[in-house]
Each structure stands twice: as structure tokens, then as C-alpha cells.
Coordinates of C-alpha atoms in Angstrom, one line a residue:
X1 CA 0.0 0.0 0.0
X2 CA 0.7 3.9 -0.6
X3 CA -0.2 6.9 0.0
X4 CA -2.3 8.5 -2.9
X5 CA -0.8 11.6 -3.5
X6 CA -3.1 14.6 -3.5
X7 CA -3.2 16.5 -6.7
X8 CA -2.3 20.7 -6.5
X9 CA -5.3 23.0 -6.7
X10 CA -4.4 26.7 -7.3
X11 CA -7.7 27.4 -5.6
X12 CA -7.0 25.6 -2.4
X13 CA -7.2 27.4 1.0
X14 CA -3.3 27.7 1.5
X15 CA -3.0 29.7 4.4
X16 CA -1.1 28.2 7.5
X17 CA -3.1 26.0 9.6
X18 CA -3.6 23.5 12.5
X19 CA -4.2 19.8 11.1
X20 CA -5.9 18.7 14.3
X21 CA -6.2 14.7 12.8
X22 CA -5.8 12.5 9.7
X23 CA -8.1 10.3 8.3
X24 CA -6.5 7.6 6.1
X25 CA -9.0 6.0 3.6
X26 CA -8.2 2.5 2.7
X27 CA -11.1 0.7 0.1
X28 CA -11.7 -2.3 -1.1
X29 CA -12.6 -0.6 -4.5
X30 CA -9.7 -0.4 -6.7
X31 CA -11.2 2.4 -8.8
X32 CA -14.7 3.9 -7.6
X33 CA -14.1 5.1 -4.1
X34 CA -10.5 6.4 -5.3
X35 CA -12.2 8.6 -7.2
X36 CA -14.9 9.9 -4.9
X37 CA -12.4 10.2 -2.3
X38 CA -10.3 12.0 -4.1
X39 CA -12.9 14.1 -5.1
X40 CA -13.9 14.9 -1.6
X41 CA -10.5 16.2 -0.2
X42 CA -9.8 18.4 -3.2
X43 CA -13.8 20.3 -2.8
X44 CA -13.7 20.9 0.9
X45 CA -15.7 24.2 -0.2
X46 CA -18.5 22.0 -1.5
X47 CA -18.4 19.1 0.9
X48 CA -18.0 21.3 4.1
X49 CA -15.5 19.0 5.1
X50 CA -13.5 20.1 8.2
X51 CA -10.2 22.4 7.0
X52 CA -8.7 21.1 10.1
X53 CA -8.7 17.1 9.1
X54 CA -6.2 16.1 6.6
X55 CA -7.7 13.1 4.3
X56 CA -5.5 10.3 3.6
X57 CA -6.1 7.9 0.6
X58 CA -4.0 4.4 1.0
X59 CA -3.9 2.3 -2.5
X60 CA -3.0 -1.3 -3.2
X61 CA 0.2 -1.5 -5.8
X62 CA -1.0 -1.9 -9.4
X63 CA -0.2 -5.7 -8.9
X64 CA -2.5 -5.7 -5.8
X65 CA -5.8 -4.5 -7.5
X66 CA -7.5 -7.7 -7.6
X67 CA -7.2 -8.4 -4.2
X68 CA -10.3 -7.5 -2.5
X69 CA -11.1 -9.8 0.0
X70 CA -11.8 -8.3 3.5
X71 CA -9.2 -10.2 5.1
X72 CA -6.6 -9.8 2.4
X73 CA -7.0 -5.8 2.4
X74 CA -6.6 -5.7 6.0
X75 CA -3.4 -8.0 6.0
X76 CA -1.9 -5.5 3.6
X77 CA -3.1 -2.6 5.7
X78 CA -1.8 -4.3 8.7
X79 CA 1.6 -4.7 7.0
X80 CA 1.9 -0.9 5.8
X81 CA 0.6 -0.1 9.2
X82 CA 3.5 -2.2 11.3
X83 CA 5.8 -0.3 8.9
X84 CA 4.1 3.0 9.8
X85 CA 4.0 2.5 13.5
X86 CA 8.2 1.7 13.7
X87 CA 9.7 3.6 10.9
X88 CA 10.9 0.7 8.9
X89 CA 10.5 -1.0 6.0
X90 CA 10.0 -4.5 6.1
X91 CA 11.1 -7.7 3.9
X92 CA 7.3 -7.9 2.6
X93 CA 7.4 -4.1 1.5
X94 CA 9.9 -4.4 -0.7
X95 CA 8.4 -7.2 -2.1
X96 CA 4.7 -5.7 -2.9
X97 CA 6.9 -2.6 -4.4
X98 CA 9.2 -5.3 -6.7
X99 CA 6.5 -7.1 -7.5
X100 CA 4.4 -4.7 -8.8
X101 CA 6.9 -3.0 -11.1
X102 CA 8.3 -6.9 -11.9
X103 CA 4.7 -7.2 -13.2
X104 CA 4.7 -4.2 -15.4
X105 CA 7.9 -4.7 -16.9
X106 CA 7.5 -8.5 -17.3
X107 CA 3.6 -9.0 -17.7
X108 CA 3.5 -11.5 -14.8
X109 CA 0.7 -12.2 -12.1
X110 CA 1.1 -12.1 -8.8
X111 CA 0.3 -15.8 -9.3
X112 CA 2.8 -16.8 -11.6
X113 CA 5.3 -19.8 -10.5
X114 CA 7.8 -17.6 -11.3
X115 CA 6.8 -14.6 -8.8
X116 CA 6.7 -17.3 -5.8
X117 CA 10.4 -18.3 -6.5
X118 CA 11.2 -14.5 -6.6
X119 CA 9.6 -14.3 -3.1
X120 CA 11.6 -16.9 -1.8
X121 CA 14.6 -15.7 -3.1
X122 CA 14.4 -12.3 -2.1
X123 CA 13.6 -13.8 1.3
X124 CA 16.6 -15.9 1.2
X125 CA 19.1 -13.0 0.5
X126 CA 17.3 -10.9 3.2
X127 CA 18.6 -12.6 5.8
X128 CA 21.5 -10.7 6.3
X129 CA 19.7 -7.2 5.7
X130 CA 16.9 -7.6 8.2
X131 CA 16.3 -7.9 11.9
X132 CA 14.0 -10.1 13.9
X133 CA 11.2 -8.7 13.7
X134 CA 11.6 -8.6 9.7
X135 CA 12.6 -5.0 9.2
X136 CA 15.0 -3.9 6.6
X137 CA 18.5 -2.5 8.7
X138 CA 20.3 -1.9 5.3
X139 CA 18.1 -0.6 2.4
X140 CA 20.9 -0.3 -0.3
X141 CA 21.9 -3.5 0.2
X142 CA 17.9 -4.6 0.3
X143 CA 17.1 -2.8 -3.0
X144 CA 20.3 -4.8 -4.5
X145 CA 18.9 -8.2 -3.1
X146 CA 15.5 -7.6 -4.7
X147 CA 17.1 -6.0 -8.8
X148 CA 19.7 -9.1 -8.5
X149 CA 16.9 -11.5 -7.3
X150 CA 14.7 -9.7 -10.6
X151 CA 17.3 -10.0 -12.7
X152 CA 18.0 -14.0 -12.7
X153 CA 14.6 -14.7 -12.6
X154 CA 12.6 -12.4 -15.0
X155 CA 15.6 -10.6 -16.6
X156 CA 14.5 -7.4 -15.7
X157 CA 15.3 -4.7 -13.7
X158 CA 12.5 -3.5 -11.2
X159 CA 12.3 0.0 -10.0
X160 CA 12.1 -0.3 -6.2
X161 CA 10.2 2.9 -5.5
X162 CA 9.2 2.7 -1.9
X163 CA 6.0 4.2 -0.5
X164 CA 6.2 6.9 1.8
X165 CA 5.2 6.4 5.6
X166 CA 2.9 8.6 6.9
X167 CA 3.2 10.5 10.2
X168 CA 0.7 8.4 12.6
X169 CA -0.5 10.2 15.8
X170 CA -3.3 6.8 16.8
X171 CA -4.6 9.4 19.7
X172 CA -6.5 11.6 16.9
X173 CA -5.9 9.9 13.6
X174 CA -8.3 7.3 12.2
X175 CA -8.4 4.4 10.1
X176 CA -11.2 3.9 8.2
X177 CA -11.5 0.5 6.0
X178 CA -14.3 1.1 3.5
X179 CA -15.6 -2.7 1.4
X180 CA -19.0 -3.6 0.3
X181 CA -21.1 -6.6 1.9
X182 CA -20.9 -8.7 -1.6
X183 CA -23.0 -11.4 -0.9
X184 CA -22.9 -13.3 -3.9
X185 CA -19.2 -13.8 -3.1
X186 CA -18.7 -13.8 1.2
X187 CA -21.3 -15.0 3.9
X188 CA -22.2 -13.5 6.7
X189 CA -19.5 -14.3 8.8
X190 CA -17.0 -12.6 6.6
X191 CA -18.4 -9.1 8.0
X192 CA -18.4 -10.2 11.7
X193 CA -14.8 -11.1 11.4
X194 CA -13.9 -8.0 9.6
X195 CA -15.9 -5.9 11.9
X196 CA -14.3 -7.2 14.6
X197 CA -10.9 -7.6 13.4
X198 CA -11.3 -3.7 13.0
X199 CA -12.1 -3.0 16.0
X200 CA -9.5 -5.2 17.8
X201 CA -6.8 -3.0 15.3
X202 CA -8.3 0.3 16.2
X203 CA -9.6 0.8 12.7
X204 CA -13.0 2.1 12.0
X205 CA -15.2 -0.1 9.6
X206 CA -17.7 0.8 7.0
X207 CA -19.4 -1.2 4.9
X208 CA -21.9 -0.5 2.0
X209 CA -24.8 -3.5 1.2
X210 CA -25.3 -4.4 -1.7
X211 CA -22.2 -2.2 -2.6
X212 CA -20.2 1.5 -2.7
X213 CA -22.6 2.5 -5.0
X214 CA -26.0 2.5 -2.5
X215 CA -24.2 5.5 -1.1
X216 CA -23.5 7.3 -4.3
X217 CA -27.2 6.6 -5.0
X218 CA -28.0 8.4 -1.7
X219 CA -26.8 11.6 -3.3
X220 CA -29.6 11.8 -5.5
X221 CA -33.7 11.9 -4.6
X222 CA -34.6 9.6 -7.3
X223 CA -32.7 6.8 -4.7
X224 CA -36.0 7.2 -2.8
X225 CA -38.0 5.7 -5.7
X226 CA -35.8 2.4 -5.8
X227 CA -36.8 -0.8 -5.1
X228 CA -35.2 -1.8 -1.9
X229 CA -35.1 -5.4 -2.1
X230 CA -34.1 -5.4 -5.6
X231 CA -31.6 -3.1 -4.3
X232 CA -30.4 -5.3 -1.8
X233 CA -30.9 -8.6 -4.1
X234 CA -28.3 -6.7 -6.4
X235 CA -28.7 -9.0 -9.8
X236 CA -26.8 -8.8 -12.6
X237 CA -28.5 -7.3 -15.8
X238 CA -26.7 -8.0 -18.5
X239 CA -22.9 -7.8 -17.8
X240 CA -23.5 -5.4 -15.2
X241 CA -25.0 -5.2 -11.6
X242 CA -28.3 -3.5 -10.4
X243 CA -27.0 -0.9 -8.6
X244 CA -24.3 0.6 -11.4
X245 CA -27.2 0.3 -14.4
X246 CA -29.6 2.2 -11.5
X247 CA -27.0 4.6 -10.9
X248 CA -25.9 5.4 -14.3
X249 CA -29.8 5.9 -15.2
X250 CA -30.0 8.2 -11.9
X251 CA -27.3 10.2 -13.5
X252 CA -28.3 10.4 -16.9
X253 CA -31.7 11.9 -15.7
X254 CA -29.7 14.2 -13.6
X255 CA -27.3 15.5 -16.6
X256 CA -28.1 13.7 -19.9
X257 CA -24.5 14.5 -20.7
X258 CA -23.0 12.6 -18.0
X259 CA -23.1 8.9 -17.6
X260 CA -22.0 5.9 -14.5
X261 CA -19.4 3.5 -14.7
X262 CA -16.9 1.9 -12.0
X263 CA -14.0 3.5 -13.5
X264 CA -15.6 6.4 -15.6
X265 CA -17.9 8.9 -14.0
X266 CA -17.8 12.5 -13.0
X267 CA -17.4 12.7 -9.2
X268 CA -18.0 16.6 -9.1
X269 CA -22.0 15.9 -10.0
X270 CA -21.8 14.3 -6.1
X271 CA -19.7 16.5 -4.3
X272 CA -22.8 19.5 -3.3
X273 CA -24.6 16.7 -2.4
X274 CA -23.2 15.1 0.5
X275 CA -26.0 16.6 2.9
X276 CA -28.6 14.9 0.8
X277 CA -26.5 11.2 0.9
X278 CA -25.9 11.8 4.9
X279 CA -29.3 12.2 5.7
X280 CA -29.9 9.5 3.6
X281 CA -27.6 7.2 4.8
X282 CA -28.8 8.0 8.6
X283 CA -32.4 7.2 7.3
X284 CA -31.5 4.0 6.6
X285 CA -29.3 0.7 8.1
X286 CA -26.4 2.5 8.8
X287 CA -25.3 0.1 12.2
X288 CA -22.4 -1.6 11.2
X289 CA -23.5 -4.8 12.9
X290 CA -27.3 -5.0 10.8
X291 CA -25.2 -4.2 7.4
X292 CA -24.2 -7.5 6.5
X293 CA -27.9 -8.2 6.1
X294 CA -30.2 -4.8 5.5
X295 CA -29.8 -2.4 2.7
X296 CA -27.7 0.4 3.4
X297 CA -24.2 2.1 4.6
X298 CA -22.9 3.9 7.3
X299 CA -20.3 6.2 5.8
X300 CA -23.0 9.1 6.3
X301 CA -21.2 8.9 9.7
X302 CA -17.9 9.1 8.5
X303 CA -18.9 12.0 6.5
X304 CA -21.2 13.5 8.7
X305 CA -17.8 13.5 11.5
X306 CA -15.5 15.2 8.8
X307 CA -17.9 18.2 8.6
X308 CA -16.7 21.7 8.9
X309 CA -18.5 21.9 12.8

């Protein structure tokens, strides 16, 4: 994982001021919440969002994008967050960073034969550059291990461009892990052990049922009109879901010119609306315990808490 870095706005508030906390975004969604999120912290002016909170985007390496799961987003988050917490890169860093440029240089999956006999040689010739708890003590030496390792296997030489570790305060900051319910993919008992596995991390969960895009709907009025359980039952329609051919038909209606898709829409046409979504979202399920089986979200509360008070 890495910090998303935010993009300059010449119109951005740039007088000198107090960050009193962070809040460090980490999704399951690979493209959709990136954008809204992104979105958010560069409108404050629309979104009333506090100028006293700094928002924090985390995103999987490019390699990483498929990997969704719950549990597999909070192990990586866990990882990062070790890192974050000591000051140190560890063994597994490197790796996700090699890896990931391995992969675009070589076209390789992170489930390739191959990229499980770079792991355990880049593990092998660690040994010598790491401590016991698996933190690098000599990164010159760790970046050579990994291009060498790269090198033999692939013939290729991978750029090992480290992600920067944030500045952590866990007193004020917050972790917020953002995934959809998916049921056609993870039972019940999936969001009961990421819920609690959360909470016994200190990070904050939200989850969205069916999916990310109930709360985008809750932008709009015409979400009043929808058919809940159809909603909530999610099927596919063609080669697409409920919700994204709902919201893309919400929008249209909205602003014939624009249109919904998971990695193409205009985030902007949400952004003066966050009111309307939070009252929304506080009108329905919104208690992360009843998600995993009611329609609704409860990131109106996470926006709701990042409002300009």
C-alpha cells in the first residue's frame, strides 16, 4: 500500500493552519471510491468538510488491485501499518513494491510460479539485511537483493520505488476501511470477522450493502424511488449489476451529458450533495452490525464526522 498523492489546486485554501487529525482511507474498490475520495478532499468548499482534518487515501500497488477480499485488504493494511507505526520498511514491503513493477515490466501475475520463487529468493538473501522482527536494517543493500533477485529470474530490472510512511498520531488519527457486503461472493461471517478484526486493530469499519454504490445513490432523490429489495438482491442485468445500471440511469436523468461506470464517471455531479447522501444514509441501516444483512451504509457517519463543525 501507498499513499495516494493529492493532486495541486491553485484554488485551495493555503493559508497556514492546524491539522488537528488524519483520516486515512483505505477501500476495497480499486477504482470507484479512489475517485470519490479523491474528489472529496480536493472540494472541501463544497463538501464542508472540516479544514482542520487532513484526508489520507491508501492504495494497493497496481499488482495488488484484484485483491479484495476483507481479510486480504486488511493484512496488507496491517503490513503498511506495522511499517508505519516503527519507521521501517520490512522484507514484505519491498516485495509488494518489486512485484508490482516486476509485473509491469515482465507482464506477470502475482500468481505466476515464477513470482513465488522471486519471493523466496528475495527472502533468502534478506537474511542478512533484516532484523527479527523482519525490518530492513540496510536498504541499499535490500534494494540490491531484490534488482539481482529480478534480474535472474525475470531478466528485468525492477524500480524499487518505496511508499512513503505517513506521520501516525493513533490518539486523533483514524483508520477507516471502506468494502461492500458482496453477498454473492462472502457469507455472513465474513463481515463479523472484519468488523471485529477492525475494532480489535483500532480501525473504523464501514461497509456499504449491496455495494459503494448505494451510497453514491444516496446523493440523488430519485434513490427514494428504488426498489429496496431489488436493491439489496443486487442482480446482474446484462454484464452489469443493479445498482451501477440504477446509478448510471439516476445520473443520466440528472445530466443527460453525464453517464456511471466503475472506472468512468464525474465525481463533481456528487460533491454538493453530501448533505442529501448523509441524511440519507442516517435514514436507513447505517449500524455496522445490521449491514451484513439490510440495505444500506454507514459512511454518512464518517462524513457526517468530517464536517466543517
Amino acid at each position: 500500500m501507498r499513499p495516494v498523492e493529492e493532486r495541486f489546486n491553485p484554488h485551495r485554501n493555503i493559508r497556514s493552519r492546524t491539522v488537528t487529525s488524519k483520516y486515512i482511507i483505505v477501500t476495497e474498490g480499486y477504482r470507484t471510491e479512489q475517485i470519490y475520495f479523491d474528489a472529496l478532499r480536493d472540494n472541501r468548499s463544497l463538501t464542508g468538510i472540516s479544514s482542520l482534518i487532513e484526508i489520507v487515501l491508501l492504495q494497493r500497488e497496481v499488482i495488488d488491485a484484484g485483491l479484495s477480499h476483507p481479510t486480504t485488504l486488511l493484512n496488507l493494511l496491517d503490513e503498511y501499518m506495522r511499517c508505519v507505526r516503527s519507521g521501517r520498511y520490512s522484507v514484505d514491503i519491498f516485495l509488494e513494491v518489486a512485484c508490482n513493477s516486476i509485473g509491469t515490466l515482465s507482464d506477470v501475475s502475482r500468481a505466476d510460479r515464477s513470482m513465488s520463487l522471486y519471493r523466496d529468493k528475495v527472502r533468502s538473501g534478506s537474511k542478512k539485511h533484516t532484523d527479527e522482527s523482519g525490518f530492513v536494517t540496510d536498504i541499499p543493500s535490500m534494494i540490491e537483493t531484490c534488482i539481482d533477485a529480478a534480474l535472474e529470474t525475470f531478466r528485468c530490472r525492477p524500480r524499487i520505488d518505496l511508499p512513503e510512511l505517513i506521520d501516525y498520531r493513533p490518539e486523533v488519527d483514524k483508520v477507516c476501511v471502506i468494502v461492500d457486503r458482496d453477498r454473492d461472493n462472502r457469507d455472513a461471517s465474513v463481515m463479523d470477522d472484519f468488523v471485529r478484526r477492525c475494532r480489535r486493530c483500532g480501525y473504523r469499519p464501514y461497509i456499504s450493502n449491496p455495494c459503494f454504490e448505494v451510497w453514491l445513490m444516496m446523493h440523488f432523490e430519485e434513490f427514494d424511488l428504488i426498489d429496496r429489495k431489488e436493491l439489496l438482491r443486487n442482480p446482474m442485468i446484462s454484464n452489469k449489476r443493479f445498482s451501477e445500471v440504477e446509478l448510471d440511469r439516476i445520473v443520466r436523468n440528472v445530466n443527460p451529458i453525464n453517464h456511471y461506470s466503475k472506472t468512468d464517471f464525474d465525481p463533481g455531479m456528487f460533491m454538493h450533495r453530501t448533505d442529501e447522501a448523509i441524511s440519507r444514509s442516517m435514514g436507513s441501516c447505517h449500524d455496522v452490525n445490521h449491514l451484513k444483512g439490510e440495505m444500506g451504509t454507514n459512511l454518512g457517519e464518517l462524513l457526517n464526522e468530517m464536517h466543517e463543525r
